[in-house]
CSV table of C-alpha atoms in Angstrom, one decimal:
chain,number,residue,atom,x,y,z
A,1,UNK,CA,0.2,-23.6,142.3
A,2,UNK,CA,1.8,-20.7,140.5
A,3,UNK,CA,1.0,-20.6,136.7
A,4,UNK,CA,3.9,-21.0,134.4
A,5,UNK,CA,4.4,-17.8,132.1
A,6,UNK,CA,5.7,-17.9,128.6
A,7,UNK,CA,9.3,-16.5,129.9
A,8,UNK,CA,9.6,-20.1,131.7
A,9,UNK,CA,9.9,-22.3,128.5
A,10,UNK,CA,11.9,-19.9,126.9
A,11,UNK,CA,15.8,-20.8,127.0
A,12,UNK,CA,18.5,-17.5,127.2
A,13,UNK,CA,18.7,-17.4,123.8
A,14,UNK,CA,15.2,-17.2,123.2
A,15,UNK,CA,14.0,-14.4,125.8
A,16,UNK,CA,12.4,-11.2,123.9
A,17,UNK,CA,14.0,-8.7,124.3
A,18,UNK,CA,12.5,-5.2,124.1
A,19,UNK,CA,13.6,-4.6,120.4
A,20,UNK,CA,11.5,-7.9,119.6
A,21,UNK,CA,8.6,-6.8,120.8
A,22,UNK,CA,8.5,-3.5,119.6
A,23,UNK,CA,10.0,-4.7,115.9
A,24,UNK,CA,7.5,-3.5,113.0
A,25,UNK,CA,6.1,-6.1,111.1
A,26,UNK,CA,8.1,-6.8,108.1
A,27,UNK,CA,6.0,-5.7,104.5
A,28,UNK,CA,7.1,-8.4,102.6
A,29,UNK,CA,5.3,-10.8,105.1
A,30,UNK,CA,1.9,-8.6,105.0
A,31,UNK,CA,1.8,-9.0,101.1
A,32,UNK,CA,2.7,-12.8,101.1
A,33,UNK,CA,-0.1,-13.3,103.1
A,34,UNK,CA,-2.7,-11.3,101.0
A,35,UNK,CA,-1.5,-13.3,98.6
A,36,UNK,CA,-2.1,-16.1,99.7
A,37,UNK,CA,-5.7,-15.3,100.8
A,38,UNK,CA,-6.3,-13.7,97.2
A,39,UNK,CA,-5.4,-16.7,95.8
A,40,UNK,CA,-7.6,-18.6,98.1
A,41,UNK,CA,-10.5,-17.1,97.8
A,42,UNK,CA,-10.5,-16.9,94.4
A,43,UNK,CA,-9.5,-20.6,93.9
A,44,UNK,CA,-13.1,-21.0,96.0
A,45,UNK,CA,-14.6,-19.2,93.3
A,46,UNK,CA,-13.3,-21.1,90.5
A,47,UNK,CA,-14.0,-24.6,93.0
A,48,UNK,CA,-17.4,-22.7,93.0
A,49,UNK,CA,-18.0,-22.5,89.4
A,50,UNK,CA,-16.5,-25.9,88.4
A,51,UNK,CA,-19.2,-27.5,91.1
A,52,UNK,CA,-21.9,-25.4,89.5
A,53,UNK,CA,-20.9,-25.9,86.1
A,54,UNK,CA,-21.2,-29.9,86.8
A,55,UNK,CA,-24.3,-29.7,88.1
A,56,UNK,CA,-25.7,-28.2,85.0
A,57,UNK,CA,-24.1,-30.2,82.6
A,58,UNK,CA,-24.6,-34.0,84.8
A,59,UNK,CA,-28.9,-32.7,84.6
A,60,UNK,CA,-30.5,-35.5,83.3
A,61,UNK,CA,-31.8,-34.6,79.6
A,62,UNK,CA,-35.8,-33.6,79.1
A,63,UNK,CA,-37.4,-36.4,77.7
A,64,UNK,CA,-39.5,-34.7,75.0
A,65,UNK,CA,-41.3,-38.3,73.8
A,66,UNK,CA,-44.3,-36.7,75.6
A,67,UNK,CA,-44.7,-34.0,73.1
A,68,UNK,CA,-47.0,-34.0,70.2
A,69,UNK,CA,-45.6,-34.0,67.1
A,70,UNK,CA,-48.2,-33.2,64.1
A,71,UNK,CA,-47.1,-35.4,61.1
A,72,UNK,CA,-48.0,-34.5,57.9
A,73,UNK,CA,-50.6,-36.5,56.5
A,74,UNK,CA,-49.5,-38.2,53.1
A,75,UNK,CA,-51.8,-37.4,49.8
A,76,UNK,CA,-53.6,-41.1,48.6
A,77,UNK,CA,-52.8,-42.1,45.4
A,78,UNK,CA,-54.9,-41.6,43.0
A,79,UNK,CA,-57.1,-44.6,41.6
A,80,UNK,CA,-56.5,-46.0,38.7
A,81,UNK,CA,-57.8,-45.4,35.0
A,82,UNK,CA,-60.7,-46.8,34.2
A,83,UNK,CA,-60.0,-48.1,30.8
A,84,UNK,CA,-60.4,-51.5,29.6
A,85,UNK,CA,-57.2,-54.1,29.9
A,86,UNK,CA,-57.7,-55.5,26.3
A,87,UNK,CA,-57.4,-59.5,26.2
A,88,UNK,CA,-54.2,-61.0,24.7
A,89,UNK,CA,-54.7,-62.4,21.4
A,90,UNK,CA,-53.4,-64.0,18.0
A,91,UNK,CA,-52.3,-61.1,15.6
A,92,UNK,CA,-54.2,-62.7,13.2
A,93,UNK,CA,-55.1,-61.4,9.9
A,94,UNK,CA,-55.2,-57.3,8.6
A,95,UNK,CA,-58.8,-57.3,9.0
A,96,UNK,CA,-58.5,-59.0,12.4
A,97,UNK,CA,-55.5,-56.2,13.2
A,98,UNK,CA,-57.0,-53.4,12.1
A,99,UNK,CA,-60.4,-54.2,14.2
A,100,UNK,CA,-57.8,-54.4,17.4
A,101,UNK,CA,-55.7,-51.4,16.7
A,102,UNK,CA,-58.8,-49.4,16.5
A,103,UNK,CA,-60.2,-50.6,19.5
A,104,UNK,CA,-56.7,-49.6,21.3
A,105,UNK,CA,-56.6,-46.1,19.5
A,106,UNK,CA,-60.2,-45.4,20.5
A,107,UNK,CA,-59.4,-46.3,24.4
A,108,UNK,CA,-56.4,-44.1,24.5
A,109,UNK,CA,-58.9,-41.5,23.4
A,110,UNK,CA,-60.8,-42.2,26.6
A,111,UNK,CA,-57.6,-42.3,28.9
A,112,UNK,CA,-56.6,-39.2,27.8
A,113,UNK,CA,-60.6,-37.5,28.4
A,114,UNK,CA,-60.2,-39.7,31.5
A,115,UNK,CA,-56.5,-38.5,32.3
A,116,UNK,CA,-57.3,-34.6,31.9
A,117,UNK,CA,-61.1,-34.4,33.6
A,118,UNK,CA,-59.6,-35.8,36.8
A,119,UNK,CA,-56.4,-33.6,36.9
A,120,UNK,CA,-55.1,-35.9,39.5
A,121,UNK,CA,-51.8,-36.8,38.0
A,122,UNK,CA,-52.8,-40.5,38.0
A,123,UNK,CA,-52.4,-42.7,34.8
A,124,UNK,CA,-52.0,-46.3,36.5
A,125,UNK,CA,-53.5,-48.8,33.9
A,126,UNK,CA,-52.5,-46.3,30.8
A,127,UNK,CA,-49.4,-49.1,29.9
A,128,UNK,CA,-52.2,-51.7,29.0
A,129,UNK,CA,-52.7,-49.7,25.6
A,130,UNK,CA,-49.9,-46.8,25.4
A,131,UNK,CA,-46.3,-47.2,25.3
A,132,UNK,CA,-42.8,-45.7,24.4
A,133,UNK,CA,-43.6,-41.9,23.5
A,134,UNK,CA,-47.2,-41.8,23.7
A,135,UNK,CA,-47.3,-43.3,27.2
A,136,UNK,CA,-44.5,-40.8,28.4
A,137,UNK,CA,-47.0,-37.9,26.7
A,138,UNK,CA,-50.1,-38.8,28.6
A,139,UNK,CA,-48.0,-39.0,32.2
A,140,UNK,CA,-46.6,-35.4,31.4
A,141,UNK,CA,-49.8,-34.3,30.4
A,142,UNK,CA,-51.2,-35.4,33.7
A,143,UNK,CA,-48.3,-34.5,36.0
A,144,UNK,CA,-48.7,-30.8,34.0
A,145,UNK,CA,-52.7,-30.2,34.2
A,146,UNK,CA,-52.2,-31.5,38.5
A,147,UNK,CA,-49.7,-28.5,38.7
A,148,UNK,CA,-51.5,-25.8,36.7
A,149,UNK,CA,-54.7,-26.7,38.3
A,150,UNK,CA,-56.5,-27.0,34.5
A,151,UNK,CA,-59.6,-29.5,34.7
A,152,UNK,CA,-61.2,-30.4,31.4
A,153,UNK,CA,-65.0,-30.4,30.9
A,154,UNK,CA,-66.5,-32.4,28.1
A,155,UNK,CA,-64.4,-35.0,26.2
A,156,UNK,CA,-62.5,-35.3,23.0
A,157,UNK,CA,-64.7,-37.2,20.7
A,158,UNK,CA,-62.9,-40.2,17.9
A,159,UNK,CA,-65.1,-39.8,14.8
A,160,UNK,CA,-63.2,-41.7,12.2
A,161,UNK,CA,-60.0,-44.4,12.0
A,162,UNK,CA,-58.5,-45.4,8.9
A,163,UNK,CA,-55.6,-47.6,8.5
A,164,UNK,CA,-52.8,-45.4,6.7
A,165,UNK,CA,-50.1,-48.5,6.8
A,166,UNK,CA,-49.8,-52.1,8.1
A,167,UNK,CA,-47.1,-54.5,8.9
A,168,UNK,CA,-47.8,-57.9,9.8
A,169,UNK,CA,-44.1,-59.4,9.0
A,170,UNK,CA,-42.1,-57.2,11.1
A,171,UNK,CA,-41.0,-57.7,14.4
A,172,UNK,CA,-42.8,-56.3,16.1
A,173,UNK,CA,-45.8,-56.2,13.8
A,174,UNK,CA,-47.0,-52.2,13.4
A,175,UNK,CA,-49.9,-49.9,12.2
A,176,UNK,CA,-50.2,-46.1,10.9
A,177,UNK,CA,-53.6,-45.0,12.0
A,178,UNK,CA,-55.1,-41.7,11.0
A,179,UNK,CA,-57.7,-41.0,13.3
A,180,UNK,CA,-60.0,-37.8,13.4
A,181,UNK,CA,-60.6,-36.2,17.0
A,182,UNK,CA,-63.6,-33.9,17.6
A,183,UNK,CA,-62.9,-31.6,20.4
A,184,UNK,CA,-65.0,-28.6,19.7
A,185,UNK,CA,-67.3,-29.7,22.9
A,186,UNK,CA,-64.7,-29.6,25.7
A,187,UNK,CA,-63.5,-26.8,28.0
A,188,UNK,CA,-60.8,-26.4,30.8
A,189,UNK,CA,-61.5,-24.5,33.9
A,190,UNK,CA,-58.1,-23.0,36.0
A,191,UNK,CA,-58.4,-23.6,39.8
A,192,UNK,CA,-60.4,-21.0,40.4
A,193,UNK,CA,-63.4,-22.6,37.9
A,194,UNK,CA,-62.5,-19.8,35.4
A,195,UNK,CA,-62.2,-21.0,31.7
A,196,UNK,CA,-58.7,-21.1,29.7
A,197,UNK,CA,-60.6,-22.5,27.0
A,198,UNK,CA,-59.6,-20.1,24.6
A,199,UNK,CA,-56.1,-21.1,25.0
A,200,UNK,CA,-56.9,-24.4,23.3
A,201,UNK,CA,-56.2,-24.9,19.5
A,202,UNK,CA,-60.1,-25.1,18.8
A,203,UNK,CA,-60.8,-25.2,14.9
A,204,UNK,CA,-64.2,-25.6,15.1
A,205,UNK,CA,-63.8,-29.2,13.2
A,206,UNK,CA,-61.8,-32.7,14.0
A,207,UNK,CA,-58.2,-32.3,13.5
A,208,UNK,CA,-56.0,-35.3,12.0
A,209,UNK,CA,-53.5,-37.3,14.5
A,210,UNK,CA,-51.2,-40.0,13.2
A,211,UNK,CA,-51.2,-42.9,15.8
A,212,UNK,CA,-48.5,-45.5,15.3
A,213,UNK,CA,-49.4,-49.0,16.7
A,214,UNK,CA,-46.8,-51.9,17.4
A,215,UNK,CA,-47.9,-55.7,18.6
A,216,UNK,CA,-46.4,-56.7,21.5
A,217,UNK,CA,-47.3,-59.3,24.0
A,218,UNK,CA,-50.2,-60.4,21.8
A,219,UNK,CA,-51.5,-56.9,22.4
A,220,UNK,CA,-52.1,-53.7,20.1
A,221,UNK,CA,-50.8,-50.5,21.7
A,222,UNK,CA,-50.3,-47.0,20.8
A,223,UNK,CA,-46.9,-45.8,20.6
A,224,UNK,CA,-46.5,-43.1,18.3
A,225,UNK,CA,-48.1,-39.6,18.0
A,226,UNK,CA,-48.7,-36.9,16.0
A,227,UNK,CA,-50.6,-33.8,14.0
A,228,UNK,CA,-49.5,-32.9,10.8
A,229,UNK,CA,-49.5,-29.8,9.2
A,230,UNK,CA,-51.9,-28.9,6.6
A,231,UNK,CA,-53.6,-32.0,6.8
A,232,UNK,CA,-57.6,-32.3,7.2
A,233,UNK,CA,-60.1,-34.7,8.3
A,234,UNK,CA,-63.5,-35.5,6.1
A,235,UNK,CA,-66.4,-33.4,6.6
């Protein structure tokens, strides 16, 4: 069997002739195809990077629950004051309301020593015998020493209460109380235990305070406070 050869299938019009085979290859059709492989390979790069830039962003997410996380640890309150809830009772007479108001002025003394040795910032239980500006003194005074650091050593000692003015008719019933307060036998140490003692006002002798006193609730508490000029306490 004889092998059929291109020229067979060809028709006259489509034999090669001599000028077709030895036609150069026409330059437009060598840079349409580079091209179009150019533009092929770099579409596989850009294929390439979309596929790798999916696979980052489709990784699942690290679970970090496993880590330990140090919390920080919350500072306890601090305990309350140890002074003395006073008992509701009738105002009765001056004599009776005098003997209470002293009682009251005389415990807030005590808070205070109480407030300033502990330098904790605590006054929880102060609003059983303080209130209005005196119970808003004693928490700055608290929140102020806890900052600086200041601890006081020794107390403030009451050594006399005298009943300047009282009020039984008004609403609510009040008292002026001049009370003498010893503190020549205290100190206050900074943070570092070093004393700051001498930046107390220290006369050597009690010092006068004005406490003002109103009834409410059946109760005597301080309200008022103050130190007046010029004025002394008995020897």
């Amino acid at each position: 069997m004889t092998p059929r050869r291109l020229e067979d299938d060809l028709g006259p019009e489509d034999e090669l002739g001599p000028e077709d085979e030895l036609r150069p290859e026409n330059p437009r059709s060598r840079r349409t195809r580079w091209i179009i492989g150019a533009a092929l390979v770099a579409g596989g790069a850009v294929i390439a990077g979309v596929i790798a830039l999916s696979a980052n962003l489709t990784q699942p997410p690290v679970d970090t629950s496993a880590q330990s996380t140090v919390e920080p640890t919350e500072e306890p309150p601090p305990p309350p004051l140890s002074v003395a809830t006073p008992e509701p009772a009738p105002l009765g007479d001056e004599e009776t309301a005098t003997v209470a108001a002293t009682v009251a002025v005389e415990d807030l003394v005590a808070a205070g020593n109480e407030i300033l040795q502990r330098a904790d910032g605590g006054t929880e239980g102060i609003d059983a015998i303080a209130t209005g500006f005196v119970r808003g003194e004693l928490e700055a005074l608290a929140v102020e020493r806890k900052q600086l650091g200041y601890t006081q050593v020794g107390a403030a000692e009451v050594t006399s209460v005298a009943v300047r003015s009282m009020d039984l008719t008004s609403d609510p019933p009040t008292a002026l109380l001049e009370v003498c307060v010893d503190t020549s036998g205290l100190d206050v140490l900074d943070s570092a235990g070093k004393s700051v003692g001498d930046q107390l006002y220290q006369p050597g002798h009690p010092v006068l305070h004005l406490y003002g006193a109103v009834f409410t609730d059946d109760v005597w508490r301080i309200s008022t406070h103050e130190i007046p000029d010029g004025a002394s306490c008995p020897e």
